[in-house]
Amino acid sequence: MSLGCDVARLPCDVAVLPQPMTTTYDPHHPMYLDEAQTRTALAQAFDVCNGCRKCVDLCPSFPAMFRYASQGGTSDAGQMTPAQQDHVIDECFQCKLCVVGCPYGPGQQETAHGFAHGSAHGSAPSYVLDIPRLMLRADAMRNANGQVTVRDRLSSALIGHADLVGKLSVQLARFANRLVGAKPGSVVRRLLAVLTGVASNRVLPLFAELRFSRWFDLHPKVRVGKKQGRVTVFPTCVVEYQEPAIAQALVRVYEHNGIECGLSKAACCGAGYLHSGDLAAFTKVAVDTVATLAAEVRKGNDIVVPQPACSYVLKHDYVDYVGGPDAQLVAQHTYDAAEYLMKVHRTEGSSLDMQFTGEVPDAITYHAASHLRAQKIGLQSRDLLKLLGAKVSLVEQSSGVESLAGLRTIKADSSLRASEQLGKLVNRARGGGVPGNVVCGDCHLSNTAIAEQTGVVPLHPLQLLARAYGFAAD
Ligand code: SF4
Ligand code: SF4
């Protein structure tokens, strides 16, 4: 099913695509989970990509897509079989990077509703391409139509229940860590993979013995001096149960700078369900979380999130999947942890304390997490780190595991290749390990992948800032 166009003739040719775009990306559309319509939408989108090919190096999805679209000496994504489409979908680990520079992506031609309804030229609908969002639709369609294996259902359930798994694992941290901390490829990990669908070949983040919210309740309340803001910390499951030191550093740095911190009553954003195709379970979590966070915003708080995939969900996915004024309100008031600090620093009348009397590294190798780049908010963490006076080298490469989906067996090989490439780039940027060079990144899952590939354990930017102010880690 060729669209009969190549990218050189876009966008006028794609402007006459027959299918209304609302079906393609709108999860509330009655045909959203229809297999025939979903597969047609995939063929249309893959045809546009096949004409463009800009994303060929981003992940294994695109090379597979282009190979299938070119089979038999033709150039037609419409000839792909459902199994070939499924292979392309399975290789996607939801890094979102293909929308960042896409000339047909959201923001280039999109309407205020998030879906295109008309072209700039008049009546014909314009074409908005969002491959990750289409992959989510395809996963949801396959899930709804019973096209996933029992093991995939198991891993979806496990990853989806990140909050419950985290609660139990923190209680039984020593036992849980003997399982998830077992050597990749070992018998324990292979058994775990069979039972849960979690990749046996990847290093997994360990669980903490004291969860962040417990630490928050115990830590002495600080009376902030000149008040510069009031936030609700949405710690996310990853930080709450696996790396609470990130949120502890966040609270110390914020309070030090006159930003009052409260703790979110909402626990999990539901990304695990969304990225596994369980639309009903995600929407249920999302509706509750939006209501809880919107109430915090109405009390005058902004929401800060120290894990990029989750701040992406609050800023973007809730607007699409829940919608309405509360979801918009939450999206407008949600900030990544460094983004909020830079807002304070750049706003007239407020600023960060620039007296860094603690430990400041000479040089920092900074990994820009894909889900932050996809938020198109600039490199706020990089700018924050520059305030320390250190030389900052930037690494922009997906880890393949920015969302937990990358740790599923089905995506293990493709995400591992991305992590290996990231490891090489980090090692190159840090000059092979020059003394005084610290590795740093916003995403704890990516940081775990960097540690796996390089042997160096990265810190979150807020942890570096806490050190620079002289705060000792707990
Ligand atoms: S996602 Fe956009 S930039 Fe990437 S190959 Fe497709 S059309 Fe080109
Ligand atoms: S979201 Fe990332 S992994 Fe998925 S197709 Fe786009 S670039 Fe590839």
Coordinates of C-alpha atoms and ligand atoms in Angstrom, one line a residue:
M1 CA 0.0 0.0 0.0
S2 CA 2.2 2.8 -1.2
L3 CA 1.1 6.3 -0.6
G4 CA 2.8 7.1 -3.9
C5 CA 4.9 9.8 -2.3
D6 CA 8.4 10.3 -1.1
V7 CA 9.5 12.6 1.5
A8 CA 10.7 15.2 -1.0
R9 CA 7.1 15.8 -2.0
L10 CA 5.8 16.0 1.5
P11 CA 3.8 17.5 3.2
C12 CA 1.4 18.2 0.3
D13 CA 1.0 14.5 -0.6
V14 CA 0.5 13.2 2.9
A15 CA -2.1 16.0 3.4
V16 CA -4.6 13.8 1.5
L17 CA -4.2 10.7 3.6
P18 CA -7.7 9.1 3.7
Q19 CA -7.8 8.2 7.4
P20 CA -8.8 10.9 10.0
M21 CA -5.9 11.4 12.3
T22 CA -8.1 11.3 15.4
T23 CA -8.4 7.5 14.9
T24 CA -4.6 7.1 14.7
Y25 CA -3.7 8.7 18.0
D26 CA -6.8 9.3 20.0
P27 CA -7.2 6.5 22.6
H28 CA -10.9 7.6 23.1
H29 CA -11.8 6.9 19.5
P30 CA -14.1 3.8 19.2
M31 CA -11.8 2.4 16.5
Y32 CA -8.6 2.9 18.4
L33 CA -8.1 -0.8 19.2
D34 CA -9.5 -2.1 15.9
E35 CA -6.8 -4.3 14.3
A36 CA -7.5 -3.5 10.6
Q37 CA -7.4 0.3 11.2
T38 CA -4.3 0.1 13.4
R39 CA -2.4 -1.9 10.9
T40 CA -3.4 0.5 8.1
A41 CA -2.2 3.4 10.3
L42 CA 1.1 1.6 10.8
A43 CA 1.5 1.0 7.1
Q44 CA 0.8 4.6 6.3
A45 CA 3.3 5.9 9.0
F46 CA 6.0 3.4 8.0
D47 CA 5.6 4.4 4.4
V48 CA 6.4 8.1 5.4
C49 CA 9.4 6.9 7.4
N50 CA 10.6 4.7 4.6
G51 CA 10.7 7.8 2.3
C52 CA 12.6 9.8 4.9
R53 CA 14.9 7.3 6.7
K54 CA 16.3 10.0 9.0
C55 CA 15.9 7.8 12.1
V56 CA 17.8 4.8 10.7
D57 CA 20.4 4.9 13.4
L58 CA 18.2 5.7 16.4
C59 CA 17.1 2.1 17.3
P60 CA 16.6 -1.3 15.7
S61 CA 12.9 -0.6 14.8
F62 CA 13.8 1.6 11.9
P63 CA 16.3 -0.7 10.1
A64 CA 13.8 -3.6 10.4
M65 CA 11.0 -1.3 9.1
F66 CA 13.1 -0.2 6.1
R67 CA 14.3 -3.8 5.3
Y68 CA 10.7 -5.1 5.2
A69 CA 9.4 -2.1 3.3
S70 CA 12.1 -2.7 0.6
Q71 CA 11.7 -6.5 0.3
G72 CA 11.4 -7.8 -3.3
G73 CA 13.1 -4.8 -4.7
T74 CA 10.0 -2.5 -4.1
S75 CA 9.6 0.4 -1.7
D76 CA 6.2 -0.1 -0.1
A77 CA 5.5 -0.5 3.6
G78 CA 2.0 -1.7 2.7
Q79 CA 3.5 -5.1 1.7
M80 CA 4.6 -5.8 5.3
T81 CA 2.9 -8.7 6.9
P82 CA 1.3 -8.4 10.4
A83 CA 4.3 -10.5 11.8
Q84 CA 6.7 -8.1 10.2
Q85 CA 4.9 -5.1 11.6
D86 CA 4.9 -6.8 15.0
H87 CA 8.7 -7.3 14.8
V88 CA 9.1 -3.5 14.2
I89 CA 6.8 -2.8 17.2
D90 CA 8.7 -5.2 19.4
E91 CA 12.0 -3.5 18.7
C92 CA 10.7 -0.2 20.0
F93 CA 11.7 0.6 23.5
Q94 CA 9.7 3.9 23.7
C95 CA 12.7 6.3 23.9
K96 CA 10.6 8.9 22.0
L97 CA 13.7 10.2 20.2
C98 CA 12.2 9.8 16.8
V99 CA 9.7 12.6 17.5
V100 CA 12.4 15.0 18.6
G101 CA 13.6 16.0 15.1
C102 CA 10.8 14.6 12.9
P103 CA 9.8 17.1 10.3
Y104 CA 6.2 15.7 10.4
G105 CA 6.1 15.3 14.2
P106 CA 3.9 16.9 16.9
G107 CA 4.5 20.5 17.2
Q108 CA 5.4 20.9 13.5
Q109 CA 1.8 20.9 12.3
E110 CA -0.2 19.9 15.4
T111 CA -3.4 21.6 16.6
A112 CA -4.0 22.7 20.2
H113 CA -5.9 19.5 20.8
G114 CA -2.8 17.3 20.2
F115 CA -4.3 15.9 17.0
A116 CA -4.3 17.3 13.5
H117 CA -7.6 18.2 12.1
G118 CA -6.9 20.5 9.2
S119 CA -3.9 21.6 7.1
A120 CA -2.5 25.0 7.0
H121 CA -3.8 25.2 3.4
G122 CA -7.5 24.7 4.2
S123 CA -9.8 21.7 4.2
A124 CA -7.6 18.5 3.9
P125 CA -6.4 17.0 7.1
S126 CA -2.7 17.4 7.6
Y127 CA -0.5 14.4 8.7
V128 CA 1.1 14.4 12.1
L129 CA 3.5 11.6 12.6
D130 CA 4.2 10.3 16.1
I131 CA 5.8 6.8 15.9
P132 CA 6.1 6.2 19.6
R133 CA 2.4 7.1 20.1
L134 CA 1.5 4.8 17.2
M135 CA 3.6 2.0 18.8
L136 CA 1.6 2.4 22.0
R137 CA -1.6 2.1 20.0
A138 CA -0.3 -1.1 18.3
D139 CA 0.7 -2.6 21.7
A140 CA -2.7 -1.7 23.1
M141 CA -4.4 -3.2 20.1
R142 CA -2.4 -6.4 20.3
N143 CA -3.1 -6.6 24.0
A144 CA -6.8 -6.0 23.6
N145 CA -7.0 -8.6 20.8
G146 CA -5.2 -11.4 22.7
Q147 CA -2.1 -11.2 20.5
V148 CA 0.5 -11.3 23.3
T149 CA 2.0 -14.4 25.0
V150 CA 1.4 -15.5 28.5
R151 CA 5.0 -14.5 29.5
D152 CA 4.4 -11.0 28.0
R153 CA 1.3 -10.7 30.1
L154 CA 3.2 -11.7 33.2
S155 CA 6.0 -9.2 32.6
S156 CA 3.3 -6.5 31.8
A157 CA 1.6 -7.3 35.1
L158 CA 4.8 -7.2 37.0
I159 CA 6.1 -3.9 35.5
G160 CA 2.6 -2.4 35.7
H161 CA 2.4 -3.2 39.4
A162 CA 5.7 -1.3 40.0
D163 CA 4.3 0.3 43.1
L164 CA 3.2 -3.0 44.7
V165 CA 6.4 -4.8 43.7
G166 CA 8.4 -1.9 45.1
K167 CA 6.5 -1.9 48.5
L168 CA 7.1 -5.6 48.9
S169 CA 10.7 -5.6 47.7
V170 CA 11.7 -2.8 50.1
Q171 CA 10.2 -4.8 53.0
L172 CA 12.2 -7.9 51.8
A173 CA 15.1 -5.9 50.3
R174 CA 17.8 -8.5 51.1
F175 CA 15.9 -11.3 49.6
A176 CA 14.7 -9.3 46.6
N177 CA 18.2 -8.0 45.9
R178 CA 19.5 -11.5 45.9
L179 CA 17.2 -12.2 43.0
V180 CA 17.4 -9.0 41.0
G181 CA 21.1 -8.6 41.9
A182 CA 22.0 -12.1 40.7
K183 CA 24.6 -12.0 37.9
P184 CA 23.0 -11.5 34.4
G185 CA 22.8 -14.8 32.6
S186 CA 22.9 -16.8 35.9
V187 CA 20.5 -19.6 36.7
V188 CA 18.6 -17.4 39.1
R189 CA 18.2 -14.7 36.5
R190 CA 17.2 -17.1 33.8
L191 CA 14.6 -18.6 36.1
L192 CA 13.3 -15.2 37.0
A193 CA 13.0 -14.4 33.3
V194 CA 10.9 -17.5 32.6
L195 CA 8.6 -16.6 35.6
T196 CA 8.4 -12.9 35.0
G197 CA 9.5 -12.0 31.5
V198 CA 12.2 -9.6 32.8
A199 CA 15.3 -9.8 30.7
S200 CA 18.0 -12.2 32.2
N201 CA 20.9 -10.4 30.4
R202 CA 20.6 -7.0 32.0
V203 CA 21.8 -5.5 35.2
L204 CA 18.7 -4.5 37.2
P205 CA 18.4 -1.6 39.7
L206 CA 18.5 -2.9 43.3
F207 CA 15.9 -2.0 46.0
A208 CA 16.6 0.3 48.9
E209 CA 15.9 -0.7 52.5
L210 CA 14.4 2.6 53.4
R211 CA 11.9 4.0 50.9
F212 CA 11.9 7.7 50.2
S213 CA 8.5 8.6 51.7
R214 CA 9.6 7.0 55.0
W215 CA 12.8 9.1 54.9
F216 CA 10.7 12.2 54.1
D217 CA 8.4 11.6 57.1
L218 CA 11.5 11.2 59.4
H219 CA 13.6 14.1 58.1
P220 CA 13.5 17.2 60.3
K221 CA 11.2 19.8 58.8
V222 CA 13.3 22.8 57.6
R223 CA 12.0 26.3 58.0
V224 CA 12.9 27.9 54.7
G225 CA 14.4 31.4 54.7
K226 CA 13.3 33.5 51.7
K227 CA 10.6 31.5 50.2
Q228 CA 11.1 31.0 46.5
G229 CA 8.5 28.3 45.7
R230 CA 6.3 25.4 47.0
V231 CA 6.4 22.0 45.4
T232 CA 4.9 18.6 45.8
V233 CA 7.5 15.9 45.1
F234 CA 6.2 13.1 43.0
P235 CA 9.1 10.7 43.6
T236 CA 8.1 7.9 41.1
C237 CA 8.3 4.2 41.9
V238 CA 11.9 4.0 40.7
V239 CA 13.2 6.7 43.0
E240 CA 10.8 5.9 45.9
Y241 CA 11.9 2.2 46.1
Q242 CA 15.2 1.9 44.3
E243 CA 17.2 5.1 44.5
P244 CA 15.7 7.3 47.3
A245 CA 19.0 9.2 47.5
I246 CA 18.0 11.1 44.4
A247 CA 14.8 12.5 46.0
Q248 CA 16.6 13.1 49.3
A249 CA 19.2 15.2 47.5
L250 CA 16.3 17.0 45.8
V251 CA 14.6 17.9 49.0
R252 CA 17.9 19.1 50.6
V253 CA 18.8 21.3 47.6
Y254 CA 15.3 22.7 47.3
E255 CA 14.9 23.5 51.0
H256 CA 18.4 25.1 51.0
N257 CA 17.1 27.4 48.2
G258 CA 13.9 28.4 49.9
I259 CA 11.6 25.9 48.1
E260 CA 9.2 24.2 50.5
C261 CA 8.6 20.5 49.7
G262 CA 5.6 18.3 50.3
L263 CA 5.1 14.7 49.3
S264 CA 2.7 13.5 46.7
K265 CA -0.1 11.1 47.9
A266 CA -0.2 9.6 44.4
A267 CA 2.3 6.8 44.2
C268 CA 2.8 5.5 40.6
C269 CA 2.2 7.3 37.2
G270 CA 1.2 4.0 35.6
A271 CA 3.9 4.1 32.9
G272 CA 4.5 0.4 33.2
Y273 CA 1.0 -0.4 32.1
L274 CA 1.1 2.2 29.3
H275 CA 4.3 0.9 27.9
S276 CA 3.0 -2.7 28.0
G277 CA -0.2 -1.9 26.2
D278 CA -2.6 -2.4 29.1
L279 CA -4.7 0.7 28.3
A280 CA -7.5 0.0 30.8
A281 CA -5.1 -0.4 33.8
F282 CA -3.1 2.6 32.8
T283 CA -6.2 4.8 32.4
K284 CA -7.4 3.8 35.9
V285 CA -4.1 4.7 37.5
A286 CA -3.9 7.9 35.4
V287 CA -7.4 9.2 36.3
D288 CA -6.6 8.7 40.1
T289 CA -3.2 10.3 39.8
V290 CA -4.5 13.3 37.8
A291 CA -7.2 13.9 40.5
T292 CA -4.7 13.7 43.3
L293 CA -2.0 15.9 41.7
A294 CA -4.6 18.5 40.4
A295 CA -5.7 19.0 44.0
E296 CA -2.0 19.7 45.0
V297 CA -1.8 22.3 42.2
R298 CA -5.0 23.9 43.4
K299 CA -3.4 24.3 46.8
G300 CA -0.7 26.4 45.1
N301 CA 2.0 23.7 44.6
D302 CA 4.0 22.8 41.5
I303 CA 4.8 19.2 40.9
V304 CA 8.4 18.1 40.6
V305 CA 9.5 14.7 39.2
P306 CA 13.0 13.3 39.4
Q307 CA 12.6 10.5 36.8
P308 CA 12.2 11.7 33.1
A309 CA 10.0 8.9 31.8
C310 CA 7.5 9.7 34.5
S311 CA 7.5 13.5 34.1
Y312 CA 6.9 12.8 30.4
V313 CA 3.8 10.8 31.4
L314 CA 2.5 13.6 33.6
K315 CA 3.2 16.3 31.0
H316 CA 2.1 14.5 27.9
D317 CA 0.4 11.1 28.2
Y318 CA -2.2 12.2 30.8
V319 CA -3.4 14.9 28.5
D320 CA -3.9 12.3 25.7
Y321 CA -5.3 9.4 27.8
V322 CA -7.2 11.2 30.5
G323 CA -7.8 14.7 29.1
G324 CA -9.9 17.5 30.5
P325 CA -9.0 20.5 32.6
D326 CA -7.4 18.6 35.5
A327 CA -4.9 16.8 33.2
Q328 CA -4.1 20.1 31.5
L329 CA -3.6 21.7 34.9
V330 CA -1.2 18.9 36.1
A331 CA 0.7 19.1 32.8
Q332 CA 1.1 22.9 33.0
H333 CA 2.5 22.7 36.6
T334 CA 4.8 19.6 36.3
Y335 CA 8.5 20.1 36.2
D336 CA 11.5 17.9 35.9
A337 CA 13.7 18.4 39.1
A338 CA 16.4 20.4 37.4
E339 CA 13.9 22.3 35.1
Y340 CA 12.2 23.7 38.2
L341 CA 15.5 24.9 39.8
M342 CA 16.5 26.6 36.6
K343 CA 13.1 28.3 36.5
V344 CA 13.7 29.7 40.0
H345 CA 17.2 30.8 39.0
R346 CA 16.1 32.5 35.8
T347 CA 13.0 34.2 37.2
E348 CA 13.4 37.8 38.1
G349 CA 13.3 38.2 41.9
S350 CA 14.5 34.7 42.7
S351 CA 17.8 32.8 42.3
L352 CA 19.8 29.8 43.5
D353 CA 22.5 30.0 46.1
M354 CA 25.7 30.1 44.1
Q355 CA 28.0 29.5 47.1
F356 CA 29.3 26.0 46.4
T357 CA 31.4 25.3 49.4
G358 CA 31.3 21.5 49.1
E359 CA 32.7 19.0 46.6
V360 CA 32.7 20.2 43.0
P361 CA 34.1 18.0 40.2
D362 CA 36.5 19.4 37.6
A363 CA 34.5 17.8 34.8
I364 CA 31.2 16.1 34.4
T365 CA 30.1 13.7 31.7
Y366 CA 26.4 14.3 31.5
H367 CA 23.9 11.9 29.8
A368 CA 20.8 13.7 28.6
A369 CA 17.9 11.3 29.1
S370 CA 15.8 10.7 26.1
H371 CA 12.5 11.4 27.8
L372 CA 13.8 14.8 28.8
R373 CA 15.0 15.6 25.3
A374 CA 11.5 14.5 24.1
Q375 CA 9.9 17.0 26.4
K376 CA 11.7 19.8 24.4
I377 CA 12.5 21.8 27.5
G378 CA 16.1 22.4 26.6
L379 CA 19.0 20.9 28.5
Q380 CA 18.1 22.2 31.9
S381 CA 20.2 19.7 33.9
R382 CA 23.3 20.5 31.7
D383 CA 22.7 24.2 32.4
L384 CA 22.3 23.6 36.2
L385 CA 25.6 21.6 36.2
K386 CA 27.3 24.4 34.4
L387 CA 26.5 26.7 37.3
L388 CA 28.9 24.6 39.4
G389 CA 31.8 25.8 37.2
A390 CA 32.6 22.3 36.0
K391 CA 33.3 21.5 32.3
V392 CA 30.3 19.5 31.1
S393 CA 30.5 17.1 28.2
L394 CA 27.2 16.0 26.8
V395 CA 26.2 12.5 25.7
E396 CA 22.9 12.1 23.8
Q397 CA 22.2 8.5 23.1
S398 CA 19.2 6.4 24.2
S399 CA 20.0 3.8 26.9
G400 CA 17.2 1.6 25.6
V401 CA 15.8 1.3 29.1
E402 CA 14.5 4.7 29.8
S403 CA 11.1 3.1 30.3
L404 CA 10.9 -0.2 32.1
A405 CA 9.6 -1.7 28.9
G406 CA 13.2 -1.9 27.7
L407 CA 13.9 -4.5 30.4
R408 CA 11.4 -6.9 29.1
T409 CA 12.7 -10.1 27.5
I410 CA 11.0 -9.3 24.3
K411 CA 13.0 -6.0 23.9
A412 CA 16.2 -7.2 25.7
D413 CA 18.4 -7.5 22.6
S414 CA 17.4 -4.2 21.0
S415 CA 17.7 -2.3 24.3
L416 CA 21.1 -3.9 25.0
R417 CA 22.5 -2.7 21.7
A418 CA 21.4 0.9 22.6
S419 CA 23.0 0.6 26.1
E420 CA 26.3 -0.7 24.6
Q421 CA 26.5 2.3 22.3
L422 CA 25.7 4.6 25.3
G423 CA 28.5 2.9 27.3
K424 CA 31.0 3.6 24.4
L425 CA 30.0 7.2 24.1
V426 CA 30.2 7.8 27.9
N427 CA 33.6 6.3 28.0
R428 CA 34.8 8.4 25.1
A429 CA 33.3 11.6 26.7
R430 CA 35.0 10.9 30.0
G431 CA 38.4 10.4 28.3
G432 CA 38.6 6.8 29.4
G433 CA 38.4 7.8 33.0
V434 CA 40.3 11.0 33.6
P435 CA 40.5 11.7 37.4
G436 CA 38.0 14.3 38.6
N437 CA 35.5 13.5 35.8
V438 CA 32.1 12.5 37.3
V439 CA 29.4 10.7 35.3
C440 CA 25.9 12.1 35.7
G441 CA 22.4 11.5 34.3
D442 CA 18.8 12.2 35.2
C443 CA 17.3 8.8 34.6
H444 CA 18.1 6.1 37.2
L445 CA 17.3 3.3 34.8
S446 CA 19.8 4.7 32.2
N447 CA 22.3 5.3 35.0
T448 CA 22.0 1.6 35.8
A449 CA 22.7 0.8 32.2
I450 CA 25.7 3.1 32.2
A451 CA 27.1 1.4 35.3
E452 CA 26.5 -2.0 33.6
Q453 CA 28.4 -0.9 30.5
T454 CA 31.2 1.2 32.0
G455 CA 31.6 0.1 35.6
V456 CA 31.1 3.7 36.7
V457 CA 28.1 4.5 38.8
P458 CA 26.5 7.8 37.7
L459 CA 24.9 10.3 40.0
H460 CA 21.7 12.4 39.4
P461 CA 22.4 16.1 38.8
L462 CA 20.6 16.9 42.1
Q463 CA 23.0 14.6 43.9
L464 CA 25.9 16.5 42.5
L465 CA 24.3 19.8 43.5
A466 CA 23.7 18.5 47.1
R467 CA 27.4 17.5 47.3
A468 CA 28.4 21.0 46.0
Y469 CA 26.4 22.6 48.8
G470 CA 28.2 20.3 51.3
F471 CA 25.4 18.0 52.1
A472 CA 26.5 14.5 53.0
A473 CA 24.5 11.6 51.6
D474 CA 22.5 9.5 54.2
Ligands
SF4_1 S1 10.0 9.4 12.4 FE1 10.0 11.3 11.1 S2 12.2 11.8 11.0 FE2 12.1 9.6 11.6 S3 12.2 8.4 9.7 FE3 10.0 8.7 10.3 S4 9.4 10.6 9.1 FE4 11.7 10.6 9.2
SF4_2 S1 10.5 5.6 20.3 FE1 12.7 5.2 20.2 S2 12.8 3.0 20.1 FE2 10.7 3.6 19.5 S3 10.8 3.8 17.3 FE3 11.2 5.8 18.1 S4 13.4 5.9 18.2 FE4 12.9 3.8 18.0

